Amino acid sequence: STSVLIIRMRHVPFIDATGIRNFTEIIKNLANRKTKVILSGVNKEVRLELKRCEIADYISEKDICDNFEEALKRAKEKM
């Protein structure tokens, strides 16, 4: 069965190259374990960085949410 993990990012003001690399590894590992990841509270700057990197291969645009309520709705759709 597929699991869904919501990662709350409202307190993440920016993400640098090291953060992107580490975060991508975590996302890949979760994907390999059949865990769908949804991000909530992603600000504009972080969203742009995530779109530019490999994470976009693992998390769809629809799963990068502005707030937790939106993320929870997406999670329920995937279950």
PDB file of N, CA and C in Angstrom:
ATOM      1  N   SER A   1       0.836  -1.194   0.000  1.00  0.00           N
ATOM      2  CA  SER A   1       0.000   0.000   0.000  1.00  0.00           C
ATOM      3  C   SER A   1       0.873   1.247   0.000  1.00  0.00           C
ATOM      4  N   THR A   2       0.284   2.330  -0.437  1.00  0.00           N
ATOM      5  CA  THR A   2       1.003   3.590  -0.530  1.00  0.00           C
ATOM      6  C   THR A   2       0.775   4.424   0.713  1.00  0.00           C
ATOM      7  N   SER A   3       1.841   4.987   1.234  1.00  0.00           N
ATOM      8  CA  SER A   3       1.753   5.910   2.364  1.00  0.00           C
ATOM      9  C   SER A   3       1.848   7.335   1.834  1.00  0.00           C
ATOM     10  N   VAL A   4       1.336   8.262   2.611  1.00  0.00           N
ATOM     11  CA  VAL A   4       1.431   9.676   2.252  1.00  0.00           C
ATOM     12  C   VAL A   4       2.075  10.413   3.418  1.00  0.00           C
ATOM     13  N   LEU A   5       3.072  11.235   3.113  1.00  0.00           N
ATOM     14  CA  LEU A   5       3.756  12.024   4.127  1.00  0.00           C
ATOM     15  C   LEU A   5       3.635  13.495   3.758  1.00  0.00           C
ATOM     16  N   ILE A   6       3.123  14.293   4.682  1.00  0.00           N
ATOM     17  CA  ILE A   6       3.070  15.742   4.482  1.00  0.00           C
ATOM     18  C   ILE A   6       4.252  16.347   5.230  1.00  0.00           C
ATOM     19  N   ILE A   7       5.060  17.092   4.512  1.00  0.00           N
ATOM     20  CA  ILE A   7       6.189  17.791   5.127  1.00  0.00           C
ATOM     21  C   ILE A   7       5.815  19.270   5.198  1.00  0.00           C
ATOM     22  N   ARG A   8       5.727  19.769   6.424  1.00  0.00           N
ATOM     23  CA  ARG A   8       5.343  21.166   6.638  1.00  0.00           C
ATOM     24  C   ARG A   8       6.587  22.042   6.533  1.00  0.00           C
ATOM     25  N   MET A   9       6.536  23.014   5.633  1.00  0.00           N
ATOM     26  CA  MET A   9       7.709  23.833   5.346  1.00  0.00           C
ATOM     27  C   MET A   9       7.477  25.324   5.590  1.00  0.00           C
ATOM     28  N   ARG A  10       6.485  25.656   6.388  1.00  0.00           N
ATOM     29  CA  ARG A  10       6.165  27.076   6.579  1.00  0.00           C
ATOM     30  C   ARG A  10       7.275  27.846   7.295  1.00  0.00           C
ATOM     31  N   HIS A  11       8.155  27.141   8.013  1.00  0.00           N
ATOM     32  CA  HIS A  11       9.254  27.815   8.708  1.00  0.00           C
ATOM     33  C   HIS A  11      10.575  27.695   7.947  1.00  0.00           C
ATOM     34  N   VAL A  12      10.496  27.363   6.654  1.00  0.00           N
ATOM     35  CA  VAL A  12      11.695  27.253   5.818  1.00  0.00           C
ATOM     36  C   VAL A  12      11.745  28.486   4.905  1.00  0.00           C
ATOM     37  N   PRO A  13      12.551  29.497   5.274  1.00  0.00           N
ATOM     38  CA  PRO A  13      12.575  30.736   4.491  1.00  0.00           C
ATOM     39  C   PRO A  13      13.339  30.630   3.172  1.00  0.00           C
ATOM     40  N   PHE A  14      14.325  29.717   3.102  1.00  0.00           N
ATOM     41  CA  PHE A  14      15.119  29.530   1.879  1.00  0.00           C
ATOM     42  C   PHE A  14      15.729  28.140   1.911  1.00  0.00           C
ATOM     43  N   ILE A  15      16.247  27.711   0.756  1.00  0.00           N
ATOM     44  CA  ILE A  15      16.935  26.420   0.691  1.00  0.00           C
ATOM     45  C   ILE A  15      18.139  26.589  -0.233  1.00  0.00           C
ATOM     46  N   ASP A  16      19.305  26.169   0.249  1.00  0.00           N
ATOM     47  CA  ASP A  16      20.531  26.311  -0.546  1.00  0.00           C
ATOM     48  C   ASP A  16      20.857  24.997  -1.251  1.00  0.00           C
ATOM     49  N   ALA A  17      21.967  24.988  -1.980  1.00  0.00           N
ATOM     50  CA  ALA A  17      22.338  23.816  -2.791  1.00  0.00           C
ATOM     51  C   ALA A  17      22.497  22.557  -1.935  1.00  0.00           C
ATOM     52  N   THR A  18      23.107  22.692  -0.754  1.00  0.00           N
ATOM     53  CA  THR A  18      23.279  21.538   0.132  1.00  0.00           C
ATOM     54  C   THR A  18      21.921  21.038   0.617  1.00  0.00           C
ATOM     55  N   GLY A  19      21.059  21.958   0.986  1.00  0.00           N
ATOM     56  CA  GLY A  19      19.714  21.597   1.425  1.00  0.00           C
ATOM     57  C   GLY A  19      18.937  20.895   0.323  1.00  0.00           C
ATOM     58  N   ILE A  20      19.050  21.407  -0.892  1.00  0.00           N
ATOM     59  CA  ILE A  20      18.372  20.784  -2.039  1.00  0.00           C
ATOM     60  C   ILE A  20      18.880  19.357  -2.238  1.00  0.00           C
ATOM     61  N   ARG A  21      20.188  19.179  -2.196  1.00  0.00           N
ATOM     62  CA  ARG A  21      20.787  17.860  -2.411  1.00  0.00           C
ATOM     63  C   ARG A  21      20.307  16.863  -1.346  1.00  0.00           C
ATOM     64  N   ASN A  22      20.356  17.274  -0.083  1.00  0.00           N
ATOM     65  CA  ASN A  22      19.918  16.399   1.012  1.00  0.00           C
ATOM     66  C   ASN A  22      18.428  16.105   0.933  1.00  0.00           C
ATOM     67  N   PHE A  23      17.642  17.130   0.652  1.00  0.00           N
ATOM     68  CA  PHE A  23      16.199  16.975   0.557  1.00  0.00           C
ATOM     69  C   PHE A  23      15.838  16.037  -0.597  1.00  0.00           C
ATOM     70  N   THR A  24      16.540  16.175  -1.717  1.00  0.00           N
ATOM     71  CA  THR A  24      16.301  15.305  -2.880  1.00  0.00           C
ATOM     72  C   THR A  24      16.564  13.846  -2.521  1.00  0.00           C
ATOM     73  N   GLU A  25      17.639  13.578  -1.786  1.00  0.00           N
ATOM     74  CA  GLU A  25      17.947  12.208  -1.369  1.00  0.00           C
ATOM     75  C   GLU A  25      16.835  11.630  -0.501  1.00  0.00           C
ATOM     76  N   ILE A  26      16.335  12.432   0.414  1.00  0.00           N
ATOM     77  CA  ILE A  26      15.243  11.985   1.287  1.00  0.00           C
ATOM     78  C   ILE A  26      13.999  11.679   0.453  1.00  0.00           C
ATOM     79  N   ILE A  27      13.667  12.562  -0.459  1.00  0.00           N
ATOM     80  CA  ILE A  27      12.477  12.391  -1.306  1.00  0.00           C
ATOM     81  C   ILE A  27      12.616  11.133  -2.165  1.00  0.00           C
ATOM     82  N   LYS A  28      13.811  10.908  -2.726  1.00  0.00           N
ATOM     83  CA  LYS A  28      14.059   9.690  -3.533  1.00  0.00           C
ATOM     84  C   LYS A  28      13.863   8.436  -2.696  1.00  0.00           C
ATOM     85  N   ASN A  29      14.423   8.431  -1.481  1.00  0.00           N
ATOM     86  CA  ASN A  29      14.281   7.269  -0.594  1.00  0.00           C
ATOM     87  C   ASN A  29      12.825   6.999  -0.261  1.00  0.00           C
ATOM     88  N   LEU A  30      12.074   8.045   0.012  1.00  0.00           N
ATOM     89  CA  LEU A  30      10.652   7.880   0.309  1.00  0.00           C
ATOM     90  C   LEU A  30       9.905   7.340  -0.909  1.00  0.00           C
ATOM     91  N   ALA A  31      10.230   7.850  -2.086  1.00  0.00           N
ATOM     92  CA  ALA A  31       9.586   7.377  -3.317  1.00  0.00           C
ATOM     93  C   ALA A  31       9.871   5.896  -3.532  1.00  0.00           C
ATOM     94  N   ASN A  32      11.103   5.478  -3.263  1.00  0.00           N
ATOM     95  CA  ASN A  32      11.467   4.067  -3.399  1.00  0.00           C
ATOM     96  C   ASN A  32      10.692   3.179  -2.426  1.00  0.00           C
ATOM     97  N   ARG A  33      10.258   3.757  -1.320  1.00  0.00           N
ATOM     98  CA  ARG A  33       9.470   3.016  -0.321  1.00  0.00           C
ATOM     99  C   ARG A  33       7.969   3.160  -0.560  1.00  0.00           C
ATOM    100  N   LYS A  34       7.605   3.687  -1.730  1.00  0.00           N
ATOM    101  CA  LYS A  34       6.189   3.872  -2.104  1.00  0.00           C
ATOM    102  C   LYS A  34       5.474   4.866  -1.191  1.00  0.00           C
ATOM    103  N   THR A  35       6.235   5.874  -0.734  1.00  0.00           N
ATOM    104  CA  THR A  35       5.636   6.930   0.078  1.00  0.00           C
ATOM    105  C   THR A  35       5.497   8.181  -0.778  1.00  0.00           C
ATOM    106  N   LYS A  36       4.263   8.655  -0.914  1.00  0.00           N
ATOM    107  CA  LYS A  36       3.994   9.888  -1.646  1.00  0.00           C
ATOM    108  C   LYS A  36       4.261  11.050  -0.709  1.00  0.00           C
ATOM    109  N   VAL A  37       4.926  12.077  -1.214  1.00  0.00           N
ATOM    110  CA  VAL A  37       5.268  13.235  -0.401  1.00  0.00           C
ATOM    111  C   VAL A  37       4.493  14.454  -0.883  1.00  0.00           C
ATOM    112  N   ILE A  38       3.925  15.164   0.075  1.00  0.00           N
ATOM    113  CA  ILE A  38       3.234  16.416  -0.190  1.00  0.00           C
ATOM    114  C   ILE A  38       3.898  17.470   0.679  1.00  0.00           C
ATOM    115  N   LEU A  39       4.188  18.617   0.093  1.00  0.00           N
ATOM    116  CA  LEU A  39       4.805  19.704   0.837  1.00  0.00           C
ATOM    117  C   LEU A  39       3.758  20.767   1.126  1.00  0.00           C
ATOM    118  N   SER A  40       3.762  21.302   2.341  1.00  0.00           N
ATOM    119  CA  SER A  40       2.815  22.369   2.667  1.00  0.00           C
ATOM    120  C   SER A  40       3.551  23.600   3.172  1.00  0.00           C
ATOM    121  N   GLY A  41       2.948  24.761   2.953  1.00  0.00           N
ATOM    122  CA  GLY A  41       3.513  26.015   3.443  1.00  0.00           C
ATOM    123  C   GLY A  41       4.795  26.421   2.754  1.00  0.00           C
ATOM    124  N   VAL A  42       4.914  26.080   1.477  1.00  0.00           N
ATOM    125  CA  VAL A  42       6.142  26.387   0.728  1.00  0.00           C
ATOM    126  C   VAL A  42       6.064  27.832   0.210  1.00  0.00           C
ATOM    127  N   ASN A  43       7.050  28.658   0.586  1.00  0.00           N
ATOM    128  CA  ASN A  43       7.029  30.043   0.111  1.00  0.00           C
ATOM    129  C   ASN A  43       7.524  30.136  -1.337  1.00  0.00           C
ATOM    130  N   LYS A  44       7.383  31.315  -1.927  1.00  0.00           N
ATOM    131  CA  LYS A  44       7.704  31.497  -3.357  1.00  0.00           C
ATOM    132  C   LYS A  44       9.157  31.176  -3.693  1.00  0.00           C
ATOM    133  N   GLU A  45      10.081  31.641  -2.852  1.00  0.00           N
ATOM    134  CA  GLU A  45      11.503  31.435  -3.127  1.00  0.00           C
ATOM    135  C   GLU A  45      11.861  29.947  -3.103  1.00  0.00           C
ATOM    136  N   VAL A  46      11.386  29.249  -2.081  1.00  0.00           N
ATOM    137  CA  VAL A  46      11.670  27.818  -1.964  1.00  0.00           C
ATOM    138  C   VAL A  46      10.995  27.061  -3.106  1.00  0.00           C
ATOM    139  N   ARG A  47       9.776  27.438  -3.442  1.00  0.00           N
ATOM    140  CA  ARG A  47       9.048  26.792  -4.538  1.00  0.00           C
ATOM    141  C   ARG A  47       9.837  26.897  -5.851  1.00  0.00           C
ATOM    142  N   LEU A  48      10.391  28.077  -6.124  1.00  0.00           N
ATOM    143  CA  LEU A  48      11.193  28.268  -7.342  1.00  0.00           C
ATOM    144  C   LEU A  48      12.422  27.368  -7.348  1.00  0.00           C
ATOM    145  N   GLU A  49      13.102  27.279  -6.211  1.00  0.00           N
ATOM    146  CA  GLU A  49      14.283  26.418  -6.123  1.00  0.00           C
ATOM    147  C   GLU A  49      13.910  24.954  -6.327  1.00  0.00           C
ATOM    148  N   LEU A  50      12.804  24.529  -5.748  1.00  0.00           N
ATOM    149  CA  LEU A  50      12.375  23.139  -5.890  1.00  0.00           C
ATOM    150  C   LEU A  50      12.029  22.816  -7.343  1.00  0.00           C
ATOM    151  N   LYS A  51      11.449  23.777  -8.046  1.00  0.00           N
ATOM    152  CA  LYS A  51      11.093  23.564  -9.455  1.00  0.00           C
ATOM    153  C   LYS A  51      12.337  23.397 -10.326  1.00  0.00           C
ATOM    154  N   ARG A  52      13.422  24.054  -9.926  1.00  0.00           N
ATOM    155  CA  ARG A  52      14.661  24.032 -10.720  1.00  0.00           C
ATOM    156  C   ARG A  52      15.488  22.762 -10.535  1.00  0.00           C
ATOM    157  N   CYS A  53      15.165  21.994  -9.522  1.00  0.00           N
ATOM    158  CA  CYS A  53      16.019  20.849  -9.217  1.00  0.00           C
ATOM    159  C   CYS A  53      15.306  19.533  -9.487  1.00  0.00           C
ATOM    160  N   GLU A  54      15.977  18.458  -9.182  1.00  0.00           N
ATOM    161  CA  GLU A  54      15.520  17.101  -9.446  1.00  0.00           C
ATOM    162  C   GLU A  54      14.281  16.706  -8.634  1.00  0.00           C
ATOM    163  N   ILE A  55      13.989  17.431  -7.570  1.00  0.00           N
ATOM    164  CA  ILE A  55      12.822  17.117  -6.739  1.00  0.00           C
ATOM    165  C   ILE A  55      11.553  17.136  -7.583  1.00  0.00           C
ATOM    166  N   ALA A  56      11.524  17.968  -8.586  1.00  0.00           N
ATOM    167  CA  ALA A  56      10.359  18.058  -9.475  1.00  0.00           C
ATOM    168  C   ALA A  56      10.063  16.721 -10.154  1.00  0.00           C
ATOM    169  N   ASP A  57      11.061  15.845 -10.253  1.00  0.00           N
ATOM    170  CA  ASP A  57      10.840  14.504 -10.823  1.00  0.00           C
ATOM    171  C   ASP A  57      10.088  13.593  -9.857  1.00  0.00           C
ATOM    172  N   TYR A  58      10.071  13.953  -8.583  1.00  0.00           N
ATOM    173  CA  TYR A  58       9.490  13.094  -7.550  1.00  0.00           C
ATOM    174  C   TYR A  58       8.230  13.666  -6.904  1.00  0.00           C
ATOM    175  N   ILE A  59       8.088  14.969  -6.945  1.00  0.00           N
ATOM    176  CA  ILE A  59       6.912  15.614  -6.355  1.00  0.00           C
ATOM    177  C   ILE A  59       6.264  16.466  -7.440  1.00  0.00           C
ATOM    178  N   SER A  60       4.992  16.192  -7.717  1.00  0.00           N
ATOM    179  CA  SER A  60       4.313  16.970  -8.759  1.00  0.00           C
ATOM    180  C   SER A  60       4.005  18.369  -8.245  1.00  0.00           C
ATOM    181  N   GLU A  61       3.821  19.277  -9.182  1.00  0.00           N
ATOM    182  CA  GLU A  61       3.486  20.672  -8.878  1.00  0.00           C
ATOM    183  C   GLU A  61       2.248  20.754  -7.962  1.00  0.00           C
ATOM    184  N   LYS A  62       1.273  19.881  -8.199  1.00  0.00           N
ATOM    185  CA  LYS A  62       0.033  19.874  -7.407  1.00  0.00           C
ATOM    186  C   LYS A  62       0.285  19.488  -5.953  1.00  0.00           C
ATOM    187  N   ASP A  63       1.406  18.809  -5.701  1.00  0.00           N
ATOM    188  CA  ASP A  63       1.717  18.344  -4.348  1.00  0.00           C
ATOM    189  C   ASP A  63       2.631  19.299  -3.579  1.00  0.00           C
ATOM    190  N   ILE A  64       2.833  20.485  -4.143  1.00  0.00           N
ATOM    191  CA  ILE A  64       3.545  21.547  -3.434  1.00  0.00           C
ATOM    192  C   ILE A  64       2.475  22.582  -3.103  1.00  0.00           C
ATOM    193  N   CYS A  65       2.016  22.543  -1.866  1.00  0.00           N
ATOM    194  CA  CYS A  65       0.827  23.293  -1.449  1.00  0.00           C
ATOM    195  C   CYS A  65       1.177  24.545  -0.654  1.00  0.00           C
ATOM    196  N   ASP A  66       0.279  25.528  -0.736  1.00  0.00           N
ATOM    197  CA  ASP A  66       0.483  26.780  -0.004  1.00  0.00           C
ATOM    198  C   ASP A  66       0.243  26.628   1.491  1.00  0.00           C
ATOM    199  N   ASN A  67      -0.664  25.725   1.865  1.00  0.00           N
ATOM    200  CA  ASN A  67      -0.996  25.602   3.281  1.00  0.00           C
ATOM    201  C   ASN A  67      -1.326  24.145   3.640  1.00  0.00           C
ATOM    202  N   PHE A  68      -1.424  23.899   4.940  1.00  0.00           N
ATOM    203  CA  PHE A  68      -1.630  22.536   5.423  1.00  0.00           C
ATOM    204  C   PHE A  68      -2.987  21.979   5.024  1.00  0.00           C
ATOM    205  N   GLU A  69      -4.021  22.812   5.030  1.00  0.00           N
ATOM    206  CA  GLU A  69      -5.367  22.347   4.666  1.00  0.00           C
ATOM    207  C   GLU A  69      -5.384  21.819   3.230  1.00  0.00           C
ATOM    208  N   GLU A  70      -4.733  22.556   2.337  1.00  0.00           N
ATOM    209  CA  GLU A  70      -4.626  22.136   0.937  1.00  0.00           C
ATOM    210  C   GLU A  70      -3.848  20.818   0.835  1.00  0.00           C
ATOM    211  N   ALA A  71      -2.776  20.704   1.602  1.00  0.00           N
ATOM    212  CA  ALA A  71      -1.954  19.483   1.604  1.00  0.00           C
ATOM    213  C   ALA A  71      -2.758  18.286   2.118  1.00  0.00           C
ATOM    214  N   LEU A  72      -3.552  18.511   3.150  1.00  0.00           N
ATOM    215  CA  LEU A  72      -4.375  17.447   3.720  1.00  0.00           C
ATOM    216  C   LEU A  72      -5.411  16.960   2.711  1.00  0.00           C
ATOM    217  N   LYS A  73      -5.987  17.882   1.979  1.00  0.00           N
ATOM    218  CA  LYS A  73      -6.950  17.528   0.931  1.00  0.00           C
ATOM    219  C   LYS A  73      -6.274  16.666  -0.137  1.00  0.00           C
ATOM    220  N   ARG A  74      -5.070  17.064  -0.559  1.00  0.00           N
ATOM    221  CA  ARG A  74      -4.315  16.289  -1.562  1.00  0.00           C
ATOM    222  C   ARG A  74      -4.011  14.888  -1.022  1.00  0.00           C
ATOM    223  N   ALA A  75      -3.630  14.816   0.246  1.00  0.00           N
ATOM    224  CA  ALA A  75      -3.284  13.521   0.857  1.00  0.00           C
ATOM    225  C   ALA A  75      -4.490  12.586   0.836  1.00  0.00           C
ATOM    226  N   LYS A  76      -5.654  13.105   1.156  1.00  0.00           N
ATOM    227  CA  LYS A  76      -6.872  12.289   1.172  1.00  0.00           C
ATOM    228  C   LYS A  76      -7.207  11.785  -0.224  1.00  0.00           C
ATOM    229  N   GLU A  77      -6.919  12.573  -1.254  1.00  0.00           N
ATOM    230  CA  GLU A  77      -7.154  12.162  -2.637  1.00  0.00           C
ATOM    231  C   GLU A  77      -6.250  10.992  -3.026  1.00  0.00           C
ATOM    232  N   LYS A  78      -5.071  10.915  -2.433  1.00  0.00           N
ATOM    233  CA  LYS A  78      -4.095   9.875  -2.790  1.00  0.00           C
ATOM    234  C   LYS A  78      -4.294   8.579  -2.030  1.00  0.00           C
ATOM    235  N   MET A  79      -5.116   8.613  -0.988  1.00  0.00           N
ATOM    236  CA  MET A  79      -5.293   7.415  -0.161  1.00  0.00           C
ATOM    237  C   MET A  79      -6.407   6.525  -0.694  1.00  0.00           C
TER     238      MET A  79
END
